[in-house]
Backbone as a printed PyTorch tensor [residue, N CA C, xyz], in Angstrom:
tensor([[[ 19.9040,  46.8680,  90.0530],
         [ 20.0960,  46.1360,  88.8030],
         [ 18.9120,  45.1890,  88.6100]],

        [[ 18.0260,  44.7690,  87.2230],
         [ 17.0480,  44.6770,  87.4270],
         [ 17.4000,  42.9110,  87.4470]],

        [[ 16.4920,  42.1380,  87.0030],
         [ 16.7910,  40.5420,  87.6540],
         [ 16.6070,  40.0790,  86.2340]],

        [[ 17.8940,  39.8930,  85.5510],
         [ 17.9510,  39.1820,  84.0180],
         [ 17.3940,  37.9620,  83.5450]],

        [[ 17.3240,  36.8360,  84.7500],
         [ 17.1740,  35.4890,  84.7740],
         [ 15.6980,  35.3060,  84.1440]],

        [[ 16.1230,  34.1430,  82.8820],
         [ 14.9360,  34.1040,  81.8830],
         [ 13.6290,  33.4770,  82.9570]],

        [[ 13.9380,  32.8640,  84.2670],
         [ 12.3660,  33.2570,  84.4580],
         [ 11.3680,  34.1040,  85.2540]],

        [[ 12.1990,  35.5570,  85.2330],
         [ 11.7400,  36.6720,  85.5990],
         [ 12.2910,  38.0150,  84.7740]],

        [[ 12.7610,  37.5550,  83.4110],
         [ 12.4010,  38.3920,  82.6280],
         [ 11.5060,  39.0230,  81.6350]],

        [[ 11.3710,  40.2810,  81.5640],
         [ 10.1200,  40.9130,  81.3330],
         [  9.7900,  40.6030,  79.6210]],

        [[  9.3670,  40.7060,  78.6970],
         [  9.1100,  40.8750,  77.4290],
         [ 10.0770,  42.1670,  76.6140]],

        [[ 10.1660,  43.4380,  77.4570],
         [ 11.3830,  44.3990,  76.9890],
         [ 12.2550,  43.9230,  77.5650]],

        [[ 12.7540,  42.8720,  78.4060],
         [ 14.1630,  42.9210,  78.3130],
         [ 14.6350,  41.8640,  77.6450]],

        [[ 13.7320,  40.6540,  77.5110],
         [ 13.9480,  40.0580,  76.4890],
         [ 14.1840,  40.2880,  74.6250]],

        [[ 13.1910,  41.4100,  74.5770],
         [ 13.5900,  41.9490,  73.2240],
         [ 14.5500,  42.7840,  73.3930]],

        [[ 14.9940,  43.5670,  74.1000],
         [ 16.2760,  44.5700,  74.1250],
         [ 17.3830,  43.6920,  73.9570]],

        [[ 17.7630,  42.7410,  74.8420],
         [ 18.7820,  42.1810,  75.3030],
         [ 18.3090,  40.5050,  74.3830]],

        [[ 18.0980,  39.4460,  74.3680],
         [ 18.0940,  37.7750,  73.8660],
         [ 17.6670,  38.3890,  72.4650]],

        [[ 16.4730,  38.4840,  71.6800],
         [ 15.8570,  38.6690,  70.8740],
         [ 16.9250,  39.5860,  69.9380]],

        [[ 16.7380,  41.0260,  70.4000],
         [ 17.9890,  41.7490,  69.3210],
         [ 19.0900,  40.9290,  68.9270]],

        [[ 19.5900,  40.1660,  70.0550],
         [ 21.1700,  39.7930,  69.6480],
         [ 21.0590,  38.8600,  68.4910]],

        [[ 20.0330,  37.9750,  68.4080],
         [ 19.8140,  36.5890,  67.5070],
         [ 19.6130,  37.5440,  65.8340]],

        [[ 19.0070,  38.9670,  65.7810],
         [ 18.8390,  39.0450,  65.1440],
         [ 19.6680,  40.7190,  64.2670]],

        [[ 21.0820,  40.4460,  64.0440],
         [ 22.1910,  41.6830,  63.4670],
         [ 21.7990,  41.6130,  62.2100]],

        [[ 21.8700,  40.3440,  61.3090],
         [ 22.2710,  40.8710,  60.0900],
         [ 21.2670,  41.3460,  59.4900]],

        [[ 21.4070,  42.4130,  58.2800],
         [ 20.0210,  43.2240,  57.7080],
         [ 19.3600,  42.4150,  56.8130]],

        [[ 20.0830,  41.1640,  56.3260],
         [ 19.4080,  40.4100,  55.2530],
         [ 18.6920,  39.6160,  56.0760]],

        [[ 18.5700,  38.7430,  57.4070],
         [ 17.7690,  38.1840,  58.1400],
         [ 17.0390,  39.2820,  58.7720]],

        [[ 17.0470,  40.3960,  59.1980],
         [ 15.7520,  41.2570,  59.5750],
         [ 15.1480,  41.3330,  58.6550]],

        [[ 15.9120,  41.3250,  56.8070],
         [ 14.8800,  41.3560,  55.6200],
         [ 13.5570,  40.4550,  55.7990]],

        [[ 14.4500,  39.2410,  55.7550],
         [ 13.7810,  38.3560,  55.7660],
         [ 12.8870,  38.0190,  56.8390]],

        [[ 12.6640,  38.6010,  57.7420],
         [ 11.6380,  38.4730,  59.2330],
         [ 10.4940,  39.3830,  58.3930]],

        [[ 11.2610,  41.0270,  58.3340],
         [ 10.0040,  41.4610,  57.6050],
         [  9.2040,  40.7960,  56.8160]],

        [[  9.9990,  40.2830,  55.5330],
         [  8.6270,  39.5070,  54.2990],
         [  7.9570,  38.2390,  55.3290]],

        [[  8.1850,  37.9600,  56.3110],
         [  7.7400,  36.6670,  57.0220],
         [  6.3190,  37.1550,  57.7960]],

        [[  6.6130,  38.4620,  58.5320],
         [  5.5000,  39.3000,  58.8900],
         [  4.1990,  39.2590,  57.8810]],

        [[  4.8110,  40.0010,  56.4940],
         [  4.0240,  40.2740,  55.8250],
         [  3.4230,  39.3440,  55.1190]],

        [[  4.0220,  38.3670,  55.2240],
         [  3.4620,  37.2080,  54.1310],
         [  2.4740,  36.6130,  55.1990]],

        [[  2.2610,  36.2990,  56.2650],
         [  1.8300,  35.7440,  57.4280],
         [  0.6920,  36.6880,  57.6040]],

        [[  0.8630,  38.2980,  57.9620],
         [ -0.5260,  38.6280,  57.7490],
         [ -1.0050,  38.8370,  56.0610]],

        [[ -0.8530,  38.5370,  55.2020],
         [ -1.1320,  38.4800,  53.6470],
         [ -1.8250,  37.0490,  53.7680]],

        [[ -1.3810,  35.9090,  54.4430],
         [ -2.3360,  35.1670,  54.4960],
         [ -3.3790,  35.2590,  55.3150]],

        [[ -3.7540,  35.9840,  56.8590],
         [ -4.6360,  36.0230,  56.8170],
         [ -5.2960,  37.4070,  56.9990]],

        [[ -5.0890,  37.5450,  56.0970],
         [ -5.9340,  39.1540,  55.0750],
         [ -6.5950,  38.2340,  54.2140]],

        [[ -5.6060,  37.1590,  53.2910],
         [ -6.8770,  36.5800,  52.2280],
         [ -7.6340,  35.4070,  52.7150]],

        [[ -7.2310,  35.0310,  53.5800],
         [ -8.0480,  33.7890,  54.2140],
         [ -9.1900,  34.1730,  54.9390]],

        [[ -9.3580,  35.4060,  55.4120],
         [-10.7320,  36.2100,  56.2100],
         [-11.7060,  36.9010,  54.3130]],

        [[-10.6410,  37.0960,  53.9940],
         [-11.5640,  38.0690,  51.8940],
         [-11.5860,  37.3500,  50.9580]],

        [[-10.4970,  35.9640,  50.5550],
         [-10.8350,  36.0800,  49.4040],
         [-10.6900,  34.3650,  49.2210]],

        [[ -9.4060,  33.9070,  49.9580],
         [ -9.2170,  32.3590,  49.8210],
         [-10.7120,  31.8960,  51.0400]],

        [[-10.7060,  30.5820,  50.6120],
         [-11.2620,  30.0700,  51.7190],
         [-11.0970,  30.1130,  53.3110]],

        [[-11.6880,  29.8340,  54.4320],
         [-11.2740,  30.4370,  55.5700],
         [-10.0950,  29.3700,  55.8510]],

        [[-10.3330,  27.9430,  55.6370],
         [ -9.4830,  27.2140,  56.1490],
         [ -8.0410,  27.4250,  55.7470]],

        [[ -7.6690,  28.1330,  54.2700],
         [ -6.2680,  28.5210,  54.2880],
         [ -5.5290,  28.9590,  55.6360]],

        [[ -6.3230,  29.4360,  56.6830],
         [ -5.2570,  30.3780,  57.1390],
         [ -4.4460,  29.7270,  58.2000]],

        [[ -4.7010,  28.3750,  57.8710],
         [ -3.3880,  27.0920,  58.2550],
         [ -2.2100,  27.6650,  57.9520]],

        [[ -2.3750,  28.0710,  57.1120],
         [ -0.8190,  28.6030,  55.8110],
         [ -0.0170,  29.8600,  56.7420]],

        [[ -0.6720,  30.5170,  57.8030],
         [ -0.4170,  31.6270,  58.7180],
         [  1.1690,  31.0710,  59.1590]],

        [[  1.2740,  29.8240,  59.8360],
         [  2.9070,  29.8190,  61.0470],
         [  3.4400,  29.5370,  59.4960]],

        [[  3.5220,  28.8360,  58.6980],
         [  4.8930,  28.9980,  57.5960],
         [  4.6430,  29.7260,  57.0030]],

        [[  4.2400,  30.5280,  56.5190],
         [  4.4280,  31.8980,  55.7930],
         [  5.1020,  32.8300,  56.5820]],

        [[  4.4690,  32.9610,  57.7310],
         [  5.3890,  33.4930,  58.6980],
         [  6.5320,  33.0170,  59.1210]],

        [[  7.1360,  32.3020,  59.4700],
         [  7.7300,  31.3040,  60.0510],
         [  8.9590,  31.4270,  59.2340]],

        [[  8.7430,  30.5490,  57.8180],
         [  9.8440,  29.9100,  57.0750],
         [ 11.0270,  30.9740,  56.4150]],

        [[ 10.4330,  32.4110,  56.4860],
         [ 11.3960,  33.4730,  55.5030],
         [ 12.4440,  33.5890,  56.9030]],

        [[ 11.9660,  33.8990,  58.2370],
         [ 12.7180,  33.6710,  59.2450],
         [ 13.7120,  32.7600,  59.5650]],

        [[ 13.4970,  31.6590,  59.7540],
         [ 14.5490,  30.3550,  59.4010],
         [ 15.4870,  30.3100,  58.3420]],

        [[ 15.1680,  30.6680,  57.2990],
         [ 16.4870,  31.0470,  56.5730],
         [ 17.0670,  31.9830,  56.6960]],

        [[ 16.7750,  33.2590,  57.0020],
         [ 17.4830,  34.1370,  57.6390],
         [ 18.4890,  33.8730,  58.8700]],

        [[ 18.0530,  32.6760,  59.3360],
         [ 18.8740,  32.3110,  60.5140],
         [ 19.3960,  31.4650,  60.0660]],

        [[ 19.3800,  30.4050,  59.4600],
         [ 20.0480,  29.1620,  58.6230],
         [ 21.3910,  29.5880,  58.2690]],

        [[ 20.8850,  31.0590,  57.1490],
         [ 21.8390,  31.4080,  56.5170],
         [ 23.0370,  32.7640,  57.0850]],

        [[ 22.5670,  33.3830,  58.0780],
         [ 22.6020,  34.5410,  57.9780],
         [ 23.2540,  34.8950,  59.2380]],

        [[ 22.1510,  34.3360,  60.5330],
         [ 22.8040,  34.4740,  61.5720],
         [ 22.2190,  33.3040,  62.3770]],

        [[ 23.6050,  32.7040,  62.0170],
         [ 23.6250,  30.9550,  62.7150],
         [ 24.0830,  31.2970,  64.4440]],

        [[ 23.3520,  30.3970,  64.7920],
         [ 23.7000,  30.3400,  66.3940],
         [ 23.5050,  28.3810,  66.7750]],

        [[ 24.7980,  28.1850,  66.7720],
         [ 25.0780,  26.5750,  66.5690],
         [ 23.8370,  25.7950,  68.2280]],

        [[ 24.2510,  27.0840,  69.0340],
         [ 24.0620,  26.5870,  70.7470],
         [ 22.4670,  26.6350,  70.4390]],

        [[ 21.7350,  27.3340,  69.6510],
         [ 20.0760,  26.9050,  69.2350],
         [ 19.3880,  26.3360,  68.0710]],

        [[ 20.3800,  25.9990,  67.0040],
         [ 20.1760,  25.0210,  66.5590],
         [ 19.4050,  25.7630,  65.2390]],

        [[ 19.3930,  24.9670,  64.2500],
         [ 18.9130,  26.1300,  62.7960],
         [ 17.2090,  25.9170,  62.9890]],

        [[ 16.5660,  24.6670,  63.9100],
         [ 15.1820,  24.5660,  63.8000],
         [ 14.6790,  25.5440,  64.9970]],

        [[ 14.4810,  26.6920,  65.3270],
         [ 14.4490,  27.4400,  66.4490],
         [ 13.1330,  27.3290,  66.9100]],

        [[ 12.2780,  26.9720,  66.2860],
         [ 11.0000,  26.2080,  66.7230],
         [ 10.5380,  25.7570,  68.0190]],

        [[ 11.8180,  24.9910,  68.1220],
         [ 11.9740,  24.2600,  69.2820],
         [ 12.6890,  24.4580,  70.3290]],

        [[ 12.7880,  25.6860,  70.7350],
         [ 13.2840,  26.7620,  71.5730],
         [ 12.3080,  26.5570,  72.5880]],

        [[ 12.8190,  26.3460,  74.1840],
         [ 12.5180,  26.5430,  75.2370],
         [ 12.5900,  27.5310,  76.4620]],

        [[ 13.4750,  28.1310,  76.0180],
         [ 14.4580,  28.9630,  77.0040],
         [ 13.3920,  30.6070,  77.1550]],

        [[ 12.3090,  30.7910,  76.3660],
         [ 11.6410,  31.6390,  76.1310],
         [  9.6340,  31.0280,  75.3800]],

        [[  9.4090,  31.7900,  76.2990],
         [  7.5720,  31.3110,  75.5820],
         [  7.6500,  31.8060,  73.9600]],

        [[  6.8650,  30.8600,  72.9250],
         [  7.3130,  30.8510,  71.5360],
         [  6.5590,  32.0610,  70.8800]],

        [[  5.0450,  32.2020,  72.0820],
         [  4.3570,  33.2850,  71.6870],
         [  5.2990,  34.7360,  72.1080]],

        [[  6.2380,  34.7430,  72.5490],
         [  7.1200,  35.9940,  72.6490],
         [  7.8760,  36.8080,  71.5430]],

        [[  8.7440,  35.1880,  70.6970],
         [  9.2740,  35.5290,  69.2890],
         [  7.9030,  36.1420,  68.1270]],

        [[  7.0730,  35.4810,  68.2530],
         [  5.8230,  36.2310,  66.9840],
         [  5.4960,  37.6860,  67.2320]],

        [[  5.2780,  37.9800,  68.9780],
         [  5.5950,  39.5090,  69.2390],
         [  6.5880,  39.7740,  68.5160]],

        [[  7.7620,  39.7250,  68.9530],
         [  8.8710,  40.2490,  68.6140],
         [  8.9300,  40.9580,  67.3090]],

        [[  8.6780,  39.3180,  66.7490],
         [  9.1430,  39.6300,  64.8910],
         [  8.1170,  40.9130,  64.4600]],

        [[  6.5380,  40.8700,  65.0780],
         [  6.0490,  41.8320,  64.5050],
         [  6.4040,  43.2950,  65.1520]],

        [[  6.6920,  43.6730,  66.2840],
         [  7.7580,  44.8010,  67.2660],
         [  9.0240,  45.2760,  66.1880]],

        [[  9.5240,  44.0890,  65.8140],
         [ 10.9280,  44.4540,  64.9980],
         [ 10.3150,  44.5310,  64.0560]],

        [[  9.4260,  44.1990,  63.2290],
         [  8.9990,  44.8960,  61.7350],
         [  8.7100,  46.2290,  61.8670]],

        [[  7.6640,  46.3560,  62.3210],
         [  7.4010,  47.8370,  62.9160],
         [  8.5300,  48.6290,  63.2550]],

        [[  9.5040,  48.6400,  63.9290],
         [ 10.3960,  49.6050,  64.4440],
         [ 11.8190,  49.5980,  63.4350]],

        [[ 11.9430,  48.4390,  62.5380],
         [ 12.7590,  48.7520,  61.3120],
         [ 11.9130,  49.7770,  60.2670]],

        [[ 10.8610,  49.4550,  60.2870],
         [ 10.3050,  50.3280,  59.1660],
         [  9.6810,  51.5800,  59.3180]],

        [[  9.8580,  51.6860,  60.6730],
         [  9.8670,  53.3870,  60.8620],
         [ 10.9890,  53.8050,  61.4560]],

        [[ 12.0620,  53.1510,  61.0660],
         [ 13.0780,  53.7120,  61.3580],
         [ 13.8210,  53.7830,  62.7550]],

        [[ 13.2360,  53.0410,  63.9410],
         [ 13.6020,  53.1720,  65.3140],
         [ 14.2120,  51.7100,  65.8750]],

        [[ 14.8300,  50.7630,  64.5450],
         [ 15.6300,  49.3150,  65.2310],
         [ 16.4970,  50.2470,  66.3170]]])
């Protein structure tokens, strides 16, 4: 049996198992997707067309369509609606994730 404990779990078992669960309902995976896309949409135009320094605008564009998806959608009281501030997992894991779960909703393999 492999060793679950968050500090020797792997990145797939964290997305199989912590990550999936936070995220059932289809209107908050909606909303992760446009968070993806809006996040690289900013910096697609912040490298072509806005100035470079826009691409500040990258963590809430990304970021904020997510949080309401969870605000609204799929509340988890024990982490709190600002998930930001999540410890229990490295933060650079969830930005994998969200872009892993865009990808694999939209070809069809959630």
């Amino acid at each position: 049996m492999p060793d679950t404990s968050k500090e020797r779990m792997s990145f797939s078992e964290f997305y199989a198992t912590a990550y999936r669960a936070d995220h059932q309902h289809p209107i908050n995976l909606a909303l992760h997707i446009i968070g993806v896309f809006a996040g690289l949409g900013v910096i697609g135009a912040s490298l072509t067309v806005w100035p470079l320094w826009t691409i500040i605008g990258f963590p809430i564009a990304h970021v904020t369509p997510g949080l309401i998806g969870h605000r609204l959608f799929d509340r988890d009281d024990s982490i709190g609606d600002i998930r930001l501030t999540r410890t229990d997992f490295p933060l650079w894991w969830f930005l994998i994730a969200n872009h892993l779960m865009a990808f694999r909703v939209l070809t069809l393999r959630w």
